[in-house]
Short mmCIF file of C-alpha atoms and ligand atoms in Angstrom, two decimals:
data_model
loop_
_atom_site.label_atom_id
_atom_site.label_comp_id
_atom_site.label_asym_id
_atom_site.label_seq_id
_atom_site.Cartn_x
_atom_site.Cartn_y
_atom_site.Cartn_z
CA MET A 1 0.85 12.80 -99.69
CA SER A 2 1.36 9.71 -98.93
CA ASP A 3 -1.63 8.27 -100.84
CA HIS A 4 0.69 6.17 -102.92
CA GLN A 5 2.12 3.92 -100.28
CA ALA A 6 -0.90 2.27 -100.37
CA THR A 7 -0.86 1.92 -103.66
CA GLU A 8 -0.23 -1.02 -106.57
CA ARG A 9 0.11 -1.01 -109.90
CA GLY A 10 -3.66 -2.13 -110.97
CA ASP A 11 -5.44 -0.22 -108.72
CA ALA A 12 -6.71 3.28 -109.36
CA VAL A 13 -4.42 5.66 -109.92
CA THR A 14 -3.64 7.97 -106.92
CA ILE A 15 -2.88 11.98 -106.75
CA SER A 16 -0.13 11.58 -106.00
CA LEU A 17 1.19 9.63 -108.57
CA VAL A 18 -0.13 11.72 -110.79
CA ALA A 19 2.03 14.38 -109.41
CA HIS A 20 4.87 11.90 -109.88
CA HIS A 21 4.50 11.64 -113.32
CA GLU A 22 4.14 15.30 -114.00
CA PHE A 23 7.80 15.31 -112.76
CA CYS A 24 8.69 12.94 -114.96
CA PRO A 25 7.05 9.71 -115.83
CA ARG A 26 10.07 7.70 -115.49
CA ARG A 27 9.69 8.17 -111.26
CA ALA A 28 6.29 7.63 -111.51
CA TRP A 29 6.54 4.74 -113.14
CA LEU A 30 9.27 3.60 -110.59
CA GLU A 31 7.13 4.43 -107.19
CA ALA A 32 4.35 2.19 -109.13
CA ALA A 33 7.01 -0.35 -109.79
CA GLY A 34 7.33 -0.20 -105.66
CA GLU A 35 10.56 1.46 -105.64
CA ARG A 36 11.21 2.85 -102.19
CA THR A 37 13.64 5.28 -101.69
CA ASP A 38 15.36 6.55 -98.42
CA THR A 39 16.36 10.25 -99.12
CA ARG A 40 16.91 13.34 -96.94
CA GLN A 41 14.63 14.81 -99.03
CA MET A 42 12.01 12.09 -98.94
CA ALA A 43 12.74 12.35 -94.80
CA VAL A 44 11.94 16.40 -95.07
CA GLY A 45 8.28 15.88 -97.37
CA VAL A 46 7.34 13.06 -94.40
CA ALA A 47 8.52 15.58 -91.77
CA SER A 48 7.04 18.18 -93.01
CA HIS A 49 3.34 16.54 -93.37
CA ALA A 50 3.48 15.08 -90.09
CA ALA A 51 1.57 17.35 -88.50
CA THR A 52 -1.15 16.53 -91.65
CA ASP A 53 -0.79 13.00 -91.45
CA ASP A 54 -3.01 12.07 -88.14
CA PRO A 55 -6.71 12.45 -89.00
CA SER A 56 -7.18 12.14 -85.30
CA THR A 57 -5.33 15.52 -84.98
CA GLY A 58 -8.13 17.37 -87.14
CA ARG A 59 -11.06 19.85 -85.17
CA ARG A 60 -14.63 20.64 -86.54
CA ASP A 61 -13.31 23.25 -88.68
CA ILE A 62 -10.19 21.66 -89.67
CA LYS A 63 -9.67 17.92 -91.08
CA ARG A 64 -6.19 16.86 -91.59
CA ALA A 65 -5.41 13.82 -93.99
CA VAL A 66 -8.49 13.42 -96.14
CA ASP A 67 -9.36 10.96 -97.86
CA VAL A 68 -11.14 11.49 -101.19
CA ALA A 69 -11.67 9.52 -104.45
CA HIS A 70 -13.14 10.87 -108.21
CA LEU A 71 -15.37 7.76 -109.87
CA GLY A 72 -15.65 9.31 -112.54
CA TRP A 73 -12.13 10.04 -113.55
CA SER A 74 -11.06 6.81 -111.26
CA TYR A 75 -8.72 8.23 -108.87
CA THR A 76 -7.96 8.42 -105.41
CA GLY A 77 -6.44 10.42 -103.25
CA ARG A 78 -6.02 12.59 -99.62
CA CYS A 79 -5.88 16.16 -99.31
CA ASP A 80 -3.54 17.16 -96.11
CA THR A 81 -5.75 19.98 -94.83
CA ILE A 82 -8.73 21.03 -95.64
CA GLU A 83 -10.54 23.77 -93.48
CA VAL A 84 -14.30 24.78 -93.00
CA ASN A 85 -15.66 27.77 -93.11
CA PRO A 86 -18.82 28.61 -91.68
CA ASP A 87 -20.85 28.98 -94.35
CA GLY A 88 -19.67 25.00 -94.71
CA SER A 89 -17.56 25.56 -98.40
CA LEU A 90 -14.09 24.33 -97.72
CA GLU A 91 -10.51 25.54 -98.17
CA VAL A 92 -7.75 23.01 -99.41
CA VAL A 93 -4.18 23.06 -98.16
CA GLU A 94 -1.63 21.54 -99.55
CA TYR A 95 1.96 21.05 -97.73
CA LYS A 96 5.01 21.17 -99.68
CA ALA A 97 8.67 21.71 -98.27
CA THR A 98 10.50 23.11 -100.19
CA PRO A 99 14.06 24.08 -99.26
CA VAL A 100 14.37 27.93 -98.09
CA ARG A 101 16.74 28.88 -100.85
CA ARG A 102 14.63 27.79 -103.55
CA ARG A 103 11.52 29.65 -104.48
CA THR A 104 7.92 29.43 -103.26
CA ASP A 105 6.86 28.73 -107.09
CA VAL A 106 3.69 27.45 -107.67
CA THR A 107 5.11 24.66 -109.83
CA GLN A 108 2.59 22.90 -112.23
CA PRO A 109 2.53 18.78 -110.29
CA MET A 110 1.17 21.30 -107.00
CA ARG A 111 -1.15 22.82 -109.85
CA THR A 112 -2.32 19.17 -110.67
CA GLN A 113 -2.24 18.36 -107.44
CA LEU A 114 -4.57 21.21 -106.35
CA ALA A 115 -7.10 20.72 -109.30
CA LEU A 116 -7.48 16.83 -108.39
CA GLN A 117 -8.04 17.08 -104.97
CA VAL A 118 -10.64 19.93 -105.88
CA ALA A 119 -12.01 18.08 -108.38
CA ALA A 120 -12.38 14.88 -106.17
CA LEU A 121 -14.11 16.55 -103.45
CA ILE A 122 -16.52 18.38 -105.57
CA ASP A 123 -17.07 15.01 -106.79
CA MET A 124 -18.16 13.90 -103.63
CA GLY A 125 -20.82 16.94 -103.26
CA GLU A 126 -18.89 19.06 -102.08
CA ARG A 127 -17.98 23.13 -102.39
CA VAL A 128 -14.43 24.46 -102.09
CA HIS A 129 -14.30 27.96 -102.00
CA ALA A 130 -10.23 28.19 -102.50
CA GLN A 131 -6.88 26.30 -102.70
CA TYR A 132 -3.68 26.90 -101.28
CA VAL A 133 -0.09 25.36 -101.45
CA TYR A 134 1.78 26.25 -97.56
CA PHE A 135 5.37 25.59 -98.03
CA THR A 136 6.39 24.69 -94.76
CA GLU A 137 10.36 25.79 -94.40
CA HIS A 138 9.12 29.45 -95.40
CA LYS A 139 5.91 29.17 -93.34
CA ARG A 140 4.42 31.03 -96.28
CA ARG A 141 0.64 30.11 -97.55
CA VAL A 142 0.25 30.46 -101.32
CA GLU A 143 -2.98 30.71 -103.09
CA VAL A 144 -3.69 29.00 -106.18
CA GLU A 145 -6.57 29.89 -108.83
CA LEU A 146 -7.63 27.16 -110.91
CA SER A 147 -8.65 27.64 -114.51
CA ASP A 148 -10.90 24.93 -115.93
CA ILE A 149 -7.69 24.70 -118.38
CA ASP A 150 -6.25 23.33 -114.90
CA PHE A 151 -8.88 20.84 -114.88
CA GLU A 152 -8.88 19.59 -118.13
CA ARG A 153 -4.87 19.19 -117.68
CA ALA A 154 -5.58 17.04 -114.62
CA ARG A 155 -7.66 15.10 -115.99
CA ALA A 156 -5.47 14.35 -118.76
CA ALA A 157 -3.08 13.97 -116.52
CA VAL A 158 -4.29 11.11 -114.67
CA GLU A 159 -5.11 9.20 -117.94
CA ALA A 160 -1.50 9.65 -118.89
CA THR A 161 -0.58 8.85 -115.73
CA ARG A 162 -2.41 5.31 -115.53
CA THR A 163 -1.28 4.40 -119.26
CA CYS A 164 2.54 4.76 -118.16
CA VAL A 165 1.93 2.97 -114.75
CA GLU A 166 0.11 0.14 -116.38
CA SER A 167 2.87 -0.36 -118.93
CA ASP A 168 5.47 -3.44 -118.36
CA THR A 169 8.27 -1.22 -119.74
CA ALA A 170 9.98 1.43 -117.56
CA PRO A 171 10.16 4.98 -119.85
CA GLN A 172 13.81 5.48 -120.21
CA PRO A 173 15.49 8.28 -117.79
CA LEU A 174 15.38 11.65 -118.72
CA GLU A 175 18.17 12.90 -120.91
CA ASP A 176 20.63 15.26 -119.28
CA ASP A 177 17.57 17.00 -117.39
CA PRO A 178 18.03 19.29 -114.77
CA LYS A 179 15.38 17.91 -112.63
CA CYS A 180 17.30 14.37 -111.97
CA THR A 181 19.78 16.51 -109.62
CA ARG A 182 16.84 17.05 -107.28
CA CYS A 183 14.42 13.71 -108.34
CA SER A 184 14.14 11.97 -105.10
CA HIS A 185 14.47 8.42 -107.38
CA ALA A 186 17.54 9.08 -108.79
CA SER A 187 19.63 6.55 -106.64
CA VAL A 188 17.32 3.94 -107.96
CA CYS A 189 16.67 5.20 -111.89
CA LEU A 190 20.86 5.70 -112.62
CA PRO A 191 19.86 8.07 -115.07
CA ASP A 192 23.22 8.97 -115.98
CA GLU A 193 24.22 5.60 -115.40
CA ARG A 194 22.68 4.07 -118.34
CA LYS A 195 24.81 5.44 -120.61
CA LEU A 196 27.10 2.97 -119.41
CA ALA A 197 29.99 5.73 -119.71
CA SER A 198 31.81 8.46 -118.38
CA ILE A 199 29.61 10.63 -116.22
CA LYS A 200 30.23 14.37 -116.73
CA ARG A 201 27.51 15.96 -114.25
CA ARG A 202 27.30 13.86 -111.22
CA ILE A 203 24.08 13.20 -109.46
CA VAL A 204 25.31 13.12 -106.22
CA VAL A 205 23.54 9.65 -104.68
CA ALA A 206 24.99 9.78 -101.07
CA ASP A 207 26.26 6.28 -99.90
CA PRO A 208 22.78 5.28 -97.47
CA ASP A 209 23.98 6.75 -93.93
CA THR A 210 22.80 3.37 -92.13
CA GLN A 211 24.78 0.19 -91.81
CA ILE A 212 24.25 -3.24 -91.76
CA VAL A 213 24.55 -4.72 -88.34
CA HIS A 214 26.53 -7.83 -87.90
CA LEU A 215 25.16 -10.34 -84.66
CA ALA A 216 27.88 -12.92 -84.00
CA THR A 217 28.09 -13.36 -80.59
CA PRO A 218 27.18 -16.78 -79.78
CA GLY A 219 24.28 -17.11 -77.75
CA SER A 220 22.90 -13.55 -77.54
CA ARG A 221 19.32 -12.46 -78.64
CA ALA A 222 17.85 -9.24 -80.63
CA PHE A 223 14.85 -7.60 -80.23
CA VAL A 224 13.01 -4.10 -81.18
CA ARG A 225 12.24 -1.79 -78.35
CA SER A 226 11.68 1.91 -78.66
CA GLY A 227 12.53 1.93 -82.18
CA ARG A 228 15.40 0.60 -81.68
CA MET A 229 17.44 -3.16 -82.32
CA ILE A 230 18.88 -3.88 -78.77
CA VAL A 231 20.78 -6.72 -78.62
CA ALA A 232 21.51 -8.77 -75.50
CA THR A 233 24.29 -11.01 -74.59
CA HIS A 234 24.08 -13.28 -71.19
CA GLY A 235 21.15 -11.08 -69.60
CA GLU A 236 23.63 -7.89 -70.17
CA GLU A 237 22.70 -5.24 -72.71
CA ALA A 238 25.08 -5.24 -75.10
CA ALA A 239 23.94 -2.37 -77.87
CA SER A 240 21.43 -0.64 -78.99
CA ILE A 241 20.86 0.62 -82.41
CA PRO A 242 18.49 3.09 -83.98
CA LEU A 243 16.20 1.43 -86.22
CA GLU A 244 16.32 4.39 -88.82
CA ARG A 245 20.65 3.48 -88.85
CA VAL A 246 19.61 -0.18 -89.80
CA GLN A 247 20.52 -1.10 -93.68
CA GLY A 248 20.50 -4.81 -93.24
CA VAL A 249 21.10 -7.70 -90.35
CA ALA A 250 23.68 -10.40 -91.09
CA VAL A 251 23.37 -13.07 -88.52
CA HIS A 252 26.44 -15.06 -87.48
CA GLY A 253 25.59 -18.67 -85.79
CA ASN A 254 24.06 -18.90 -83.01
CA VAL A 255 22.20 -15.56 -82.20
CA ASP A 256 18.63 -15.42 -81.61
CA LEU A 257 15.93 -12.75 -83.14
CA THR A 258 12.48 -11.89 -82.02
CA GLY A 259 9.50 -12.30 -83.98
CA GLY A 260 8.90 -8.63 -83.42
CA LEU A 261 12.25 -7.51 -84.34
CA ILE A 262 11.95 -9.68 -87.67
CA ARG A 263 8.72 -8.15 -88.02
CA GLU A 264 9.63 -5.03 -87.54
CA LEU A 265 12.78 -4.98 -90.24
CA LEU A 266 10.33 -6.16 -93.11
CA TRP A 267 8.29 -3.84 -92.37
CA ARG A 268 10.92 -1.05 -93.30
CA GLY A 269 12.22 -3.01 -96.29
CA LEU A 270 15.18 -4.51 -94.36
CA SER A 271 16.48 -7.67 -95.13
CA ILE A 272 18.59 -10.24 -92.97
CA VAL A 273 20.89 -13.13 -93.95
CA TRP A 274 21.46 -16.24 -92.19
CA CYS A 275 25.38 -17.54 -91.62
CA THR A 276 26.81 -20.41 -90.01
CA SER A 277 29.39 -19.53 -88.02
CA THR A 278 31.34 -21.36 -90.69
CA GLY A 279 30.29 -19.20 -93.02
CA ARG A 280 28.14 -21.04 -95.20
CA VAL A 281 24.94 -18.26 -96.11
CA VAL A 282 21.61 -20.41 -94.68
CA GLY A 283 18.95 -17.91 -95.94
CA ASP A 284 17.75 -15.01 -95.95
CA ALA A 285 14.12 -12.88 -95.38
CA ALA A 286 13.10 -9.75 -97.27
CA SER A 287 10.19 -7.79 -97.15
CA ALA A 288 6.64 -9.10 -99.19
CA SER A 289 6.31 -5.94 -101.26
CA GLY A 290 9.28 -6.02 -103.12
CA PRO A 291 9.99 -3.93 -106.29
CA ASN A 292 9.84 -4.43 -109.57
CA GLY A 293 7.27 -7.67 -110.30
CA SER A 294 7.63 -7.88 -113.73
CA ALA A 295 11.22 -7.41 -113.82
CA ARG A 296 11.25 -10.04 -111.67
CA ALA A 297 8.64 -12.34 -114.28
CA LEU A 298 11.07 -11.26 -117.25
CA GLN A 299 14.15 -12.34 -115.16
CA TYR A 300 12.79 -15.75 -115.07
CA ALA A 301 12.05 -15.71 -118.62
CA SER A 302 15.90 -15.06 -119.24
CA ALA A 303 17.46 -17.01 -116.83
CA HIS A 304 14.87 -19.91 -118.35
CA SER A 305 16.66 -19.25 -122.45
CA GLY A 306 19.81 -17.58 -121.19
CA ARG A 307 21.88 -14.74 -121.53
CA LEU A 308 25.51 -15.68 -122.06
CA ASP A 309 26.35 -12.15 -123.00
CA LEU A 310 25.30 -11.48 -119.32
CA ALA A 311 27.42 -14.51 -117.51
CA GLN A 312 30.48 -13.56 -120.38
CA GLU A 313 30.42 -9.88 -118.67
CA PHE A 314 30.72 -11.49 -115.10
CA VAL A 315 33.02 -13.92 -115.54
CA ALA A 316 35.43 -12.06 -117.96
CA SER A 317 35.56 -8.89 -115.39
CA LYS A 318 36.15 -11.85 -111.94
CA VAL A 319 39.03 -12.83 -114.47
CA SER A 320 40.22 -9.48 -114.70
CA ASN A 321 39.96 -8.11 -111.02
CA GLN A 322 41.75 -11.28 -110.04
CA ALA A 323 44.50 -10.20 -112.82
CA THR A 324 44.29 -6.39 -111.34
CA PHE A 325 44.55 -7.89 -107.48
CA LEU A 326 47.58 -10.31 -108.37
CA ARG A 327 49.26 -7.51 -110.25
CA ARG A 328 49.17 -5.15 -107.20
CA ASN A 329 49.90 -7.15 -104.50
CA GLY A 330 51.52 -10.76 -105.25
CA ASN A 331 55.28 -11.78 -107.28
CA ALA A 332 53.66 -13.73 -110.63
CA PRO A 333 53.68 -11.74 -113.98
CA GLU A 334 53.14 -14.71 -116.02
CA ALA A 335 49.86 -15.75 -114.05
CA VAL A 336 48.60 -12.09 -114.50
CA ALA A 337 49.44 -12.09 -117.83
CA ARG A 338 47.75 -15.44 -118.91
CA LEU A 339 44.81 -14.15 -116.33
CA ARG A 340 44.49 -11.02 -118.83
CA SER A 341 43.92 -13.31 -121.63
CA PHE A 342 42.08 -15.94 -120.10
CA ALA A 343 39.47 -12.27 -119.25
CA SER A 344 39.55 -12.19 -123.22
CA GLN A 345 38.41 -15.76 -124.09
CA ALA A 346 35.87 -15.23 -121.12
CA ALA A 347 34.32 -12.16 -123.33
CA ASP A 348 34.39 -14.24 -126.89
CA ALA A 349 33.19 -17.52 -124.99
CA PRO A 350 30.78 -18.94 -127.37
CA SER A 351 28.48 -21.21 -124.76
CA VAL A 352 28.28 -21.19 -120.56
CA ASN A 353 29.73 -24.54 -120.81
CA GLU A 354 33.00 -22.64 -122.80
CA LEU A 355 33.00 -19.87 -120.37
CA LEU A 356 32.98 -21.95 -117.11
CA GLY A 357 36.27 -23.87 -118.45
CA VAL A 358 37.43 -20.60 -118.91
CA GLU A 359 36.36 -19.42 -115.44
CA GLY A 360 38.01 -23.04 -113.88
CA ALA A 361 41.42 -22.72 -115.22
CA ALA A 362 42.01 -18.96 -114.49
CA ALA A 363 40.77 -20.50 -110.95
CA GLY A 364 43.35 -22.73 -111.13
CA LEU A 365 46.30 -20.24 -112.37
CA TYR A 366 44.85 -17.65 -109.80
CA PHE A 367 44.88 -19.58 -106.75
CA GLY A 368 48.35 -21.60 -107.75
CA SER A 369 49.86 -17.68 -107.44
CA PHE A 370 47.43 -16.93 -104.11
CA GLY A 371 50.10 -17.70 -101.74
CA THR A 372 52.59 -14.53 -103.47
CA MET A 373 50.01 -12.23 -101.89
CA LEU A 374 51.01 -13.33 -97.88
CA ARG A 375 53.42 -11.48 -96.57
CA ALA A 376 52.43 -13.45 -92.83
CA PRO A 377 54.98 -16.09 -91.72
CA ASP A 378 52.40 -18.18 -89.87
CA PHE A 379 50.09 -18.38 -93.02
CA GLU A 380 50.77 -20.54 -96.22
CA PHE A 381 48.45 -21.40 -99.09
CA SER A 382 48.89 -24.15 -102.05
CA THR A 383 45.55 -24.56 -103.37
CA ARG A 384 41.97 -24.18 -103.03
CA SER A 385 39.81 -26.15 -100.61
CA ARG A 386 36.08 -25.15 -100.05
CA ARG A 387 34.23 -27.08 -97.37
CA PRO A 388 35.82 -28.16 -95.01
CA ALA A 389 38.86 -25.33 -95.44
CA HIS A 390 42.14 -27.29 -95.11
CA ASP A 391 43.70 -24.00 -93.80
CA PRO A 392 42.87 -20.82 -92.50
CA VAL A 393 43.55 -19.21 -95.39
CA ASN A 394 41.01 -21.11 -97.20
CA ALA A 395 38.51 -20.71 -94.04
CA ALA A 396 39.03 -16.89 -93.97
CA LEU A 397 38.20 -16.71 -97.98
CA ASN A 398 35.23 -19.16 -97.19
CA TYR A 399 34.07 -17.10 -94.68
CA ALA A 400 35.04 -13.67 -96.59
CA TYR A 401 32.63 -14.57 -99.74
CA ALA A 402 29.80 -15.86 -97.47
CA LEU A 403 29.66 -12.16 -96.29
CA LEU A 404 30.39 -10.53 -99.76
CA LEU A 405 27.42 -12.77 -100.84
CA GLY A 406 25.40 -11.62 -98.51
CA ASP A 407 25.53 -8.40 -99.55
CA CYS A 408 24.80 -9.69 -102.75
CA ILE A 409 21.69 -10.91 -101.73
CA ARG A 410 20.53 -7.92 -100.27
CA ALA A 411 21.52 -5.82 -103.49
CA VAL A 412 19.33 -8.11 -106.04
CA ARG A 413 16.36 -8.14 -103.54
CA SER A 414 16.64 -4.15 -103.35
CA CYS A 415 16.10 -3.72 -106.69
CA GLY A 416 13.13 -6.85 -106.71
CA LEU A 417 14.92 -9.48 -108.46
CA ASP A 418 15.17 -12.90 -107.21
CA PRO A 419 18.46 -13.97 -105.78
CA HIS A 420 17.58 -17.65 -107.05
CA ALA A 421 17.59 -17.05 -111.18
CA GLY A 422 20.90 -16.32 -112.37
CA PHE A 423 22.48 -16.87 -115.54
CA LEU A 424 25.99 -18.26 -114.90
CA HIS A 425 25.17 -20.14 -111.85
CA SER A 426 22.66 -22.68 -113.01
CA SER A 427 19.08 -22.20 -111.18
CA ASN A 428 18.66 -25.86 -110.95
CA ARG A 429 21.26 -26.02 -108.32
CA ASN A 430 19.00 -24.44 -105.66
CA LYS A 431 21.46 -22.07 -104.67
CA PRO A 432 21.05 -17.97 -105.25
CA ALA A 433 22.29 -18.18 -108.55
CA LEU A 434 22.21 -14.23 -109.52
CA ALA A 435 23.72 -13.16 -106.19
CA LEU A 436 26.65 -15.30 -107.07
CA ASP A 437 26.82 -14.19 -110.19
CA LEU A 438 26.96 -11.14 -109.03
CA ALA A 439 29.62 -11.64 -106.77
CA GLU A 440 32.04 -12.67 -108.89
CA GLU A 441 33.28 -9.09 -110.18
CA PHE A 442 33.69 -8.32 -106.39
CA ARG A 443 35.13 -11.77 -105.01
CA ALA A 444 39.37 -10.12 -105.67
CA PRO A 445 38.42 -6.40 -105.29
CA VAL A 446 36.25 -7.28 -101.91
CA ALA A 447 36.30 -10.42 -100.27
CA ASP A 448 40.15 -11.89 -101.27
CA SER A 449 41.04 -7.92 -99.98
CA ALA A 450 39.77 -8.39 -96.97
CA VAL A 451 41.06 -11.77 -96.09
CA VAL A 452 44.93 -10.60 -97.60
CA ARG A 453 44.87 -7.12 -95.53
CA ALA A 454 43.72 -8.96 -92.85
CA LEU A 455 46.31 -11.88 -92.44
CA ASN A 456 48.99 -9.33 -93.42
CA ASN A 457 48.88 -6.81 -91.08
CA GLY A 458 47.73 -9.15 -88.27
CA GLU A 459 44.45 -8.70 -88.16
CA LEU A 460 44.05 -12.39 -88.24
CA ARG A 461 46.49 -14.29 -86.79
CA SER A 462 46.98 -18.41 -86.25
CA GLY A 463 45.70 -18.10 -82.74
CA ASP A 464 42.42 -16.85 -84.53
CA PHE A 465 41.68 -20.46 -86.03
CA GLN A 466 40.92 -23.63 -84.66
CA VAL A 467 41.43 -27.04 -86.74
CA ASN A 468 39.09 -29.93 -85.93
CA LEU A 469 40.85 -32.70 -87.57
CA ALA A 470 41.32 -31.89 -91.61
CA ALA A 471 39.12 -29.42 -91.18
CA VAL A 472 39.53 -25.53 -90.25
CA ASN A 473 37.03 -23.06 -89.04
CA LEU A 474 37.59 -19.03 -87.21
CA THR A 475 37.18 -18.33 -83.87
CA ASP A 476 34.89 -16.47 -82.39
CA LYS A 477 37.48 -13.76 -81.98
CA GLY A 478 39.14 -14.93 -85.68
CA ARG A 479 35.30 -14.62 -87.02
CA LYS A 480 34.73 -10.70 -85.84
CA ALA A 481 38.14 -9.56 -86.79
CA LEU A 482 37.36 -11.30 -90.07
CA ILE A 483 33.90 -9.44 -90.06
CA ALA A 484 35.42 -5.88 -89.42
CA ALA A 485 37.84 -5.91 -91.87
CA TYR A 486 35.62 -6.88 -94.46
CA GLU A 487 33.04 -4.00 -93.41
CA ARG A 488 35.98 -1.41 -93.10
CA ARG A 489 36.96 -3.11 -97.46
CA VAL A 490 33.14 -2.80 -98.35
CA SER A 491 32.71 0.42 -97.10
CA THR A 492 36.28 2.17 -98.80
CA GLU A 493 35.57 4.46 -101.57
CA PHE A 494 36.93 3.61 -105.21
CA VAL A 495 36.71 5.68 -108.56
CA HIS A 496 33.92 3.29 -110.60
CA PRO A 497 36.20 2.44 -113.88
CA THR A 498 32.81 2.71 -115.81
CA PHE A 499 31.20 6.03 -114.49
CA ASP A 500 34.42 7.66 -113.09
CA TYR A 501 32.93 8.55 -109.74
CA SER A 502 33.66 7.76 -105.98
CA CYS A 503 31.71 5.57 -104.51
CA SER A 504 32.21 2.31 -101.80
CA TRP A 505 32.35 -1.13 -102.91
CA ARG A 506 28.99 -1.72 -101.27
CA ARG A 507 27.23 1.20 -103.43
CA ALA A 508 28.62 -0.57 -106.39
CA ILE A 509 26.83 -3.92 -105.38
CA GLU A 510 24.03 -2.40 -106.11
CA ILE A 511 24.35 -0.07 -108.98
CA GLN A 512 25.84 -3.43 -110.76
CA ALA A 513 22.77 -5.26 -109.86
CA ARG A 514 20.53 -2.20 -110.94
CA LEU A 515 22.58 -2.36 -113.98
CA VAL A 516 21.32 -6.01 -114.65
CA LEU A 517 18.08 -5.33 -114.18
CA GLY A 518 18.36 -2.60 -116.67
CA VAL A 519 19.54 -5.15 -119.20
CA LEU A 520 16.10 -7.02 -117.92
CA ASP A 521 13.16 -4.44 -117.96
CA GLY A 522 15.12 -3.02 -121.70
CA THR A 523 15.90 0.42 -120.18
CA GLN A 524 19.93 -0.69 -121.05
CA ASP A 525 21.25 -2.54 -124.15
CA ARG A 526 24.24 -4.29 -122.35
CA TYR A 527 25.71 -4.66 -119.27
CA ILE A 528 29.65 -3.66 -118.05
CA GLY A 529 31.23 -5.31 -114.80
CA VAL A 530 33.39 -3.46 -112.55
CA ARG A 531 36.80 -3.86 -113.76
CA THR A 532 39.68 -2.60 -111.42
CA ARG A 533 42.75 -1.52 -113.40
S1 SF4 B 601 16.15 10.74 -112.03
FE1 SF4 B 601 15.76 11.84 -113.91
S2 SF4 B 601 14.75 10.94 -115.09
FE2 SF4 B 601 15.13 9.62 -113.14
S3 SF4 B 601 12.85 8.96 -112.17
FE3 SF4 B 601 13.89 11.44 -111.42
S4 SF4 B 601 13.77 13.09 -112.65
FE4 SF4 B 601 13.28 11.15 -114.49
#
């Protein structure tokens, strides 16, 4: 069923929401809060319904995708297929994709779903003769007999679902429940991660099989054609990418996107981040129907009143990761030891002002030793200069931080939070404060790491930079080389220090954004940043 897609919280309860609730109340709440999932399971479900989702494929005796409603019980829904008997009575068929290795058991959510479809049809004045579940992968139809108990239970389920989805607070995740391993919403629910401890069982949430598309060739133009993103440079087709493979788009400098492409990306819930060719994030766009509107309201209230605990953890993790990165790659043991002590001070800082003082002192120390990590003779580093960059290393760092910020904006938006309301960076500065907060812990292990590796292994050479008086920037070629180095780094898997499982750095950024969400919506006591060891 796809009726939930047209429903928002506050509207009539839908049959599919009730079915989600029967499976797990938290899943219904997440679905109603607008959390979209993009799993293979969902794709199989959608594909199995393809034949039933188009009303125009129906005949006189077989109706497809029939909308139903029950005015008394106040819910809406859709029947996949209704067969009309010669005497006018109806037979309801609900399509289900159940993997062949599982049995064709009619589960309680399926019984409830059928009971609600039948009750709605009766409420609309129809006569229902029988009801079935059709298991698409087994090609097997199973008749389901419904009793008064089923209808009573279904009615109670509508009320329970309504109460659940109208609550501002998400139900807690299930505890160590086998259902989670086959739940379509596990990747956004994070039922085990909420405990902020090493994870014994692993609900495998694969990194999405999609990619961030970087458009970095000046003068090129991207548009949509037949479900693909086409990139044309000087009138020649340079790339053609199926939109199913796109996770987000980063536009670098002078590249045009057509209105049709922008609309299609937003329709699919994909975000777009625009940067200048010198690595300044100038804006982003996201779908109007993002999830977790209530959590966003809580975020504003928390950002306004302040959350020192979150700010402390962002800075403590950042400084700790600077120490680890310097220990692994540089030659400054004293600085590493002092950075460790700064990280402890940050964790206990009594105010945001003092925290910023610790962060500044740590940054001075870290960048004072940054040059010890560089092996290529062409590159030297003495001090951090933001804009304009005074040397190639600073120009590369600026650019890598912009790429990281783009990923953090995407992660924050994907869970419905607002990049502009932060806890460490002030929202008064009109910058994407929460995305900047989240970026802190990833600066050293993702952005600095990509830059140091690209410089040390010759991917970036002195010819990849151009000097304009005192300002240094990457050339087009250098920018593409750094984007490639960054993408390699952010796609690399590592062992998450809190959960002890492998995931890519990009997935880790989204997990951390969701942990911030958990703190804000009350499903989690505290936030723990990623601290590399
Ligand atoms: S992952 Fe588990 S707790 Fe979370 S929504 Fe699914 S079944 Fe419920």
